[in-house]
């Protein structure tokens, strides 16, 4: 058990993205059902904070699963379930009741129902262990007896979310009957090899009776009954006595269940949408199960089957595609997108615009047809819906593959050349058979000459012994509304042309059968017996087959006798003819051109019209026309009136016009016959799709140059698809005798994409010519450029001589290991000893064929060998209008000239591109002029001139002209259509001359004033004087500004201004002369002036004269 649990943990780890992992807690309860006064001992496993008994609940709310055990089993047989499910966040509840040898199924079902309802209610019971831990969703599950009882518990019970059971066994009362009252979604698991409760008697009737809105039954291939549980002796012992036995292990069965059960529970009980997708993806992809599903969804559109085609006998060149579209949902559905894919081609999509009510189906026929009319060809058909609201996408697609076994009518068998054993050779498609149903390829039909003419050959059966069940079986064909079968019958004496005197016995007959399913089943169309009155003269019989119109039919004849009769005669059959007998029937037979090819350009549109009618059609009296519509990158719609006369069963080809298909894309051609008197319009339309992948050429290069210049033109091209590339070595290499080292021959491959790998690109190795007696001595290996090696031929062919055009190809039907000496020189195609895919590395480099002779006595020569690669399409040639053949050319036209190039790819497809080189004229002149000198504070504009396409100055500016004010060398690079040009100019900025008249000047009246401007080239004073200095004086007070503008030798000017102030001279007054006495003093005041100096040297404005300091007499004071 531990090993199982460990394995499951590993296998199911991918599910943990959908739920948190919890510890498993466990607690035993005795729940009481008060309505029955019944105690139900119950084991509960729940998400816990730690593992063990009675541990606390983990936080959160969890769905409830109630599980019923199997007969004479107990809850502990399902540990794998609780150990896997509870950690995902579920509460699992296992009642221990009804474990005896005489259980009550009814009571057990009630227990399951009660526990489900009770546990759901406990989530809101504040005194319960389950308070606030129950999510409100639940499942009732069970195994065997518990599975059957789960139906009883779920019947008329809407208080649960889903029902799931394993190998449910019928109960008393009946689980099958109870299932009719189960309406919740249900999943019924069962083992295909269940011998205990066989599915046909138990689970399948239960499933069929379910009234669930969504129900699924899942059968486990090779699964058993007891393997849904862990090992239990009682169950395993019982199953060991039954048949069939499981063919898978218990662990494998658990794994299969878990892969589906876990995501189902997650989306049903937890609403996990991602889990729902995983569930349905696995349900529809696992090859370990078989299943059926019936669900009512709001929106569910299903494609149930093809109505047309239904087999390979009825395939036509204008085969309609019809499907059954069913609305499995509960909502009406309208505007349903529908598509079909034919033979892997592009999908054709249309919309059903009607409304399909719930449960109803419609047959939808697409407006276009497909060409499935080639006899012997195999065609694949897929149809699907893309309804945007579809809730279940896994029933949206139907797929069918049919091989066309039908042939064109008329079918005529006159038995000319028939020798009794070669019917299928002289009349292909026809064969002989025997039995109640046709079997084998031989019969008692033989040839006879003379009935119906001396040299006429008939097929005849001798009616003598019994039983006689001899068949002539025809091929399938498409029946029309006026198709008829006719044949001739005669009856002669044994081995004679004479009449038989007795004729047919009562139980004898010639029976005509038909088959609508390619000969799988046969139904009797009619029979001709004694009352037909056949004689020795061929009698013609006609049978209309219009009842099978537009179906594939095969016709067979059976000579029949059940009991022995004394009548001994020969029954003859001749001139079988099956033919369309439409009076008037024009058929859209073929869209001949354009054909499927590698390359397309202007293509003719040729179509063939066949007259399948009985009557000739004179189009001058009975008008008809053919219309061709083309939808694609270029569209086309043209109708052509038919002319002349088209005789019965002949055909004519008509050109409808031509279409330009040089542009890549998908072109859909629809051919329509327009004929008012047509008796069969089903064959009037034919369609054809062509995908165009032409190479697309272009020319890259400068298209405008100047006279005398040149330009480089480069041809580029896109290519599509892959091509076959082959390379051979024709250098003969001698093969030494008995030398395991061997010899090698080399083929060098180059020029292909490094992404191509040797193992995938290599398609064939051809030994064109190797002469050697007894080739069974040879071991031939292929060595790729990176030295990876495979063995092609390992001592095959025994005593046969030589290999001639021996092709080694993995897709061949014959292995090289199967050849013998009788196949020498082994011309043909064979599967090599080892797969090409074992080779590694790229394709470019040296490929080597190594031939080793590992026995003595014979020698030989490797003359030629070839490798064939499938590589991406590539360009093989260039053809310019200049006759040059390189991808790149240089041209120097003197005038405007057109150039073109035609490229050819490896498929032989061409594409043309052109360009015009224009001569742009002479170049412009770039001249910035003489160097410039300016004065400080000035600027200068530098102009490169107009006519250039670009300007790049040394200042990073890109305009035609710039303005600068600093010294320096300035340059420009300018371009026009003729080239690029360069020029420079030197700009010098001189400083302004220095002129300073000094500070403002103050002086007194009468003084002479001189102003000096310094040494300069010229001067202009405000007095208009032009000398360096000016001199002047004022006799009175004055105040005046003087300015000067000086100019230096560079013409730069500067100016200065000075204020000259002239003041009046002062007039002091000391007053009248004064006499003072000794010891007296006097103050002399000079007045208010700026400076003073007295005769005695004092400098104040007044002085005090002390008489004591004076000499007697006159003293003079001045200031």
mmCIF file with all atom_site columns, N, CA and C in Angstrom, residues 44 50 92 163 185 299 344 351 429 448 487 490 748 754 928 1063 1071:
data_model
loop_
_atom_site.group_PDB
_atom_site.id
_atom_site.type_symbol
_atom_site.label_atom_id
_atom_site.label_alt_id
_atom_site.label_comp_id
_atom_site.label_asym_id
_atom_site.label_entity_id
_atom_site.label_seq_id
_atom_site.pdbx_PDB_ins_code
_atom_site.Cartn_x
_atom_site.Cartn_y
_atom_site.Cartn_z
_atom_site.occupancy
_atom_site.B_iso_or_equiv
_atom_site.pdbx_formal_charge
_atom_site.auth_seq_id
_atom_site.auth_comp_id
_atom_site.auth_asym_id
_atom_site.auth_atom_id
_atom_site.pdbx_PDB_model_num
ATOM 1  N N  . UNK A 1 44   ? -14.798 9.906   9.034   1.00 0.00 ? 44   UNK A N  1
ATOM 2  C CA . UNK A 1 44   ? -14.696 11.159  8.302   1.00 0.00 ? 44   UNK A CA 1
ATOM 3  C C  . UNK A 1 44   ? -13.230 11.547  8.165   1.00 0.00 ? 44   UNK A C  1
ATOM 4  N N  . UNK A 1 50   ? -2.916  19.362  10.899  1.00 0.00 ? 50   UNK A N  1
ATOM 5  C CA . UNK A 1 50   ? -1.847  18.371  11.014  1.00 0.00 ? 50   UNK A CA 1
ATOM 6  C C  . UNK A 1 50   ? -2.470  17.009  10.820  1.00 0.00 ? 50   UNK A C  1
ATOM 7  N N  . UNK A 1 92   ? -14.250 13.710  3.095   1.00 0.00 ? 92   UNK A N  1
ATOM 8  C CA . UNK A 1 92   ? -14.739 12.418  2.630   1.00 0.00 ? 92   UNK A CA 1
ATOM 9  C C  . UNK A 1 92   ? -15.379 11.673  3.797   1.00 0.00 ? 92   UNK A C  1
ATOM 10 N N  . UNK A 1 163  ? -23.216 12.883  -8.974  1.00 0.00 ? 163  UNK A N  1
ATOM 11 C CA . UNK A 1 163  ? -23.153 11.474  -8.616  1.00 0.00 ? 163  UNK A CA 1
ATOM 12 C C  . UNK A 1 163  ? -21.990 10.848  -9.369  1.00 0.00 ? 163  UNK A C  1
ATOM 13 N N  . UNK A 1 185  ? -25.910 15.842  -12.515 1.00 0.00 ? 185  UNK A N  1
ATOM 14 C CA . UNK A 1 185  ? -24.853 15.316  -13.376 1.00 0.00 ? 185  UNK A CA 1
ATOM 15 C C  . UNK A 1 185  ? -24.229 14.055  -12.786 1.00 0.00 ? 185  UNK A C  1
ATOM 16 N N  . UNK A 1 299  ? -25.649 25.891  -24.758 1.00 0.00 ? 299  UNK A N  1
ATOM 17 C CA . UNK A 1 299  ? -25.229 26.025  -26.153 1.00 0.00 ? 299  UNK A CA 1
ATOM 18 C C  . UNK A 1 299  ? -24.258 24.901  -26.479 1.00 0.00 ? 299  UNK A C  1
ATOM 19 N N  . UNK A 1 344  ? -6.729  18.152  -46.903 1.00 0.00 ? 344  UNK A N  1
ATOM 20 C CA . UNK A 1 344  ? -5.731  19.019  -46.304 1.00 0.00 ? 344  UNK A CA 1
ATOM 21 C C  . UNK A 1 344  ? -5.632  20.393  -46.927 1.00 0.00 ? 344  UNK A C  1
ATOM 22 N N  . UNK A 1 351  ? -21.886 29.838  -43.350 1.00 0.00 ? 351  UNK A N  1
ATOM 23 C CA . UNK A 1 351  ? -22.700 30.019  -42.150 1.00 0.00 ? 351  UNK A CA 1
ATOM 24 C C  . UNK A 1 351  ? -24.101 29.494  -42.394 1.00 0.00 ? 351  UNK A C  1
ATOM 25 N N  . UNK A 1 429  ? -12.406 -3.962  -62.729 1.00 0.00 ? 429  UNK A N  1
ATOM 26 C CA . UNK A 1 429  ? -13.437 -3.587  -61.776 1.00 0.00 ? 429  UNK A CA 1
ATOM 27 C C  . UNK A 1 429  ? -14.465 -4.665  -61.546 1.00 0.00 ? 429  UNK A C  1
ATOM 28 N N  . UNK A 1 448  ? -18.637 -19.309 -72.920 1.00 0.00 ? 448  UNK A N  1
ATOM 29 C CA . UNK A 1 448  ? -19.296 -20.169 -73.907 1.00 0.00 ? 448  UNK A CA 1
ATOM 30 C C  . UNK A 1 448  ? -19.425 -19.384 -75.208 1.00 0.00 ? 448  UNK A C  1
ATOM 31 N N  . UNK A 1 487  ? -29.177 -6.101  -69.545 1.00 0.00 ? 487  UNK A N  1
ATOM 32 C CA . UNK A 1 487  ? -28.364 -7.312  -69.764 1.00 0.00 ? 487  UNK A CA 1
ATOM 33 C C  . UNK A 1 487  ? -29.190 -8.318  -70.560 1.00 0.00 ? 487  UNK A C  1
ATOM 34 N N  . UNK A 1 490  ? -29.989 -15.980 -71.551 1.00 0.00 ? 490  UNK A N  1
ATOM 35 C CA . UNK A 1 490  ? -30.449 -17.121 -72.370 1.00 0.00 ? 490  UNK A CA 1
ATOM 36 C C  . UNK A 1 490  ? -30.300 -18.386 -71.551 1.00 0.00 ? 490  UNK A C  1
ATOM 37 N N  . UNK A 1 748  ? 30.265  16.712  -53.022 1.00 0.00 ? 748  UNK A N  1
ATOM 38 C CA . UNK A 1 748  ? 30.329  17.938  -52.224 1.00 0.00 ? 748  UNK A CA 1
ATOM 39 C C  . UNK A 1 748  ? 29.079  18.775  -52.463 1.00 0.00 ? 748  UNK A C  1
ATOM 40 N N  . UNK A 1 754  ? 22.163  26.796  -43.461 1.00 0.00 ? 754  UNK A N  1
ATOM 41 C CA . UNK A 1 754  ? 22.759  26.037  -42.365 1.00 0.00 ? 754  UNK A CA 1
ATOM 42 C C  . UNK A 1 754  ? 21.695  25.404  -41.479 1.00 0.00 ? 754  UNK A C  1
ATOM 43 N N  . UNK A 1 928  ? 31.387  78.835  -49.873 1.00 0.00 ? 928  UNK A N  1
ATOM 44 C CA . UNK A 1 928  ? 31.066  79.689  -48.732 1.00 0.00 ? 928  UNK A CA 1
ATOM 45 C C  . UNK A 1 928  ? 31.679  81.090  -48.871 1.00 0.00 ? 928  UNK A C  1
ATOM 46 N N  . UNK A 1 1063 ? 33.477  125.705 -12.764 1.00 0.00 ? 1063 UNK A N  1
ATOM 47 C CA . UNK A 1 1063 ? 32.864  126.477 -11.673 1.00 0.00 ? 1063 UNK A CA 1
ATOM 48 C C  . UNK A 1 1063 ? 33.387  127.922 -11.676 1.00 0.00 ? 1063 UNK A C  1
ATOM 49 N N  . UNK A 1 1071 ? 35.805  141.718 5.253   1.00 0.00 ? 1071 UNK A N  1
ATOM 50 C CA . UNK A 1 1071 ? 35.260  142.932 5.833   1.00 0.00 ? 1071 UNK A CA 1
ATOM 51 C C  . UNK A 1 1071 ? 36.229  144.120 5.790   1.00 0.00 ? 1071 UNK A C  1
#
